[in-house]
Amino acid sequence: MQILDAESTAAALPYSELVPALVTVAQQLREGTINAPERMVVEIDKASVLLCMPAIAADIGMTKLITVHANNAQYQLPAIQGEVVVFDAASGRRLALLHGPTVTARRTAAVSLLGIEALLPFQPKSALLIGTGVQAIAHADGLIDYFGVNEFWVAARDMQKTREFCDALLLRHPHIVVKPLDAATLATDLPPTDVLIALTTSRTAVIPANIAANTLAIGVGAFKPDMVEFPAELLHSRTVVVDCLAGARHEAGDLLQAQIDWSKVRELPEVLAHGFTRETLLPVYKTVGQAAWDLAAARVAIASLARA
């Protein structure tokens, strides 16, 4: 079994391979050839949980174990820690141990990239990111690497952190243009952008309701029923697409609080299989994640290791 740290895991998961791997997994989910039950959530204490996410396919299986300790700043440790164990499905032989948070960050960004590819009728050149955490970094990297996006706005409530994030992003990608914004100004002064992606743990809407008809809005960060990134007005005015319908019914606080008609919500694997009828207003896209997306990442990592 090969053990990969965060840097090695990232190197084994290029976005150019992750996105096609997700397409394959989405098709196999529709065909019923991947067994990926809903994730198990076990409470450790009032501020901490253990998440267990298994998925099995004909070639490999994997289990992602993640702990989330909200108060870990006091110990100078990351809130999210964990690993992905990958094994051969035929024999159970362990193949790799991957860095869990890195797998999560990159496959989550790749799920957003796949949604953009499926739902946006043109190649994006600009993006507005709301949030400055790990997922914002992964999404910026993915948008640059996969689509060649070179113009960014970054918005958050803390302007100092926003400027620091923009500076760090420029160091990683000196050729891009990136501008910090105050999140409070988005409702009245929203820049024109092809893609808007919210990556927060907010409990009130951070995505403006007045986004342009040709802007694709993606909500990534709100993963609990009490979290919200989309305003209800926007959700009710556009078609809603989710990456995983079963997970969204339990976890997508935006959709739950807006009391969305679930019969009208479309799931990404279905859109990939049957296409999407273009409408005057672009849809909105909500992701919650699932173990099958981690299995796609595990396949990419194993293939990368085999080539090394």
mmCIF file of C-alpha atoms in Angstrom, residues 9 64-67 78 80-84 98-106 134-135:
data_model
loop_
_atom_site.group_PDB
_atom_site.id
_atom_site.type_symbol
_atom_site.label_atom_id
_atom_site.label_comp_id
_atom_site.label_asym_id
_atom_site.label_seq_id
_atom_site.Cartn_x
_atom_site.Cartn_y
_atom_site.Cartn_z
ATOM 1 C CA THR A 9 -2.275 13.321 -3.172
ATOM 2 C CA LYS A 64 -13.146 7.928 3.378
ATOM 3 C CA LEU A 65 -12.901 8.613 7.114
ATOM 4 C CA ILE A 66 -13.035 12.256 8.098
ATOM 5 C CA THR A 67 -13.156 13.927 11.497
ATOM 6 C CA PRO A 78 -6.998 21.840 11.096
ATOM 7 C CA ILE A 80 -10.909 18.623 9.046
ATOM 8 C CA GLN A 81 -8.580 15.616 9.167
ATOM 9 C CA GLY A 82 -8.824 12.200 7.596
ATOM 10 C CA GLU A 83 -7.799 9.654 5.002
ATOM 11 C CA VAL A 84 -9.079 7.646 2.063
ATOM 12 C CA LEU A 98 -4.668 9.137 0.392
ATOM 13 C CA HIS A 99 -4.835 12.431 2.273
ATOM 14 C CA GLY A 100 -8.561 12.812 2.980
ATOM 15 C CA PRO A 101 -8.956 16.613 3.070
ATOM 16 C CA THR A 102 -7.015 16.945 -0.189
ATOM 17 C CA VAL A 103 -9.200 14.345 -1.898
ATOM 18 C CA THR A 104 -12.301 16.163 -0.635
ATOM 19 C CA ALA A 105 -11.095 19.582 -1.767
ATOM 20 C CA ARG A 106 -10.096 18.500 -5.255
ATOM 21 C CA VAL A 134 -9.596 25.645 1.466
ATOM 22 C CA GLN A 135 -12.435 25.086 -0.986
#
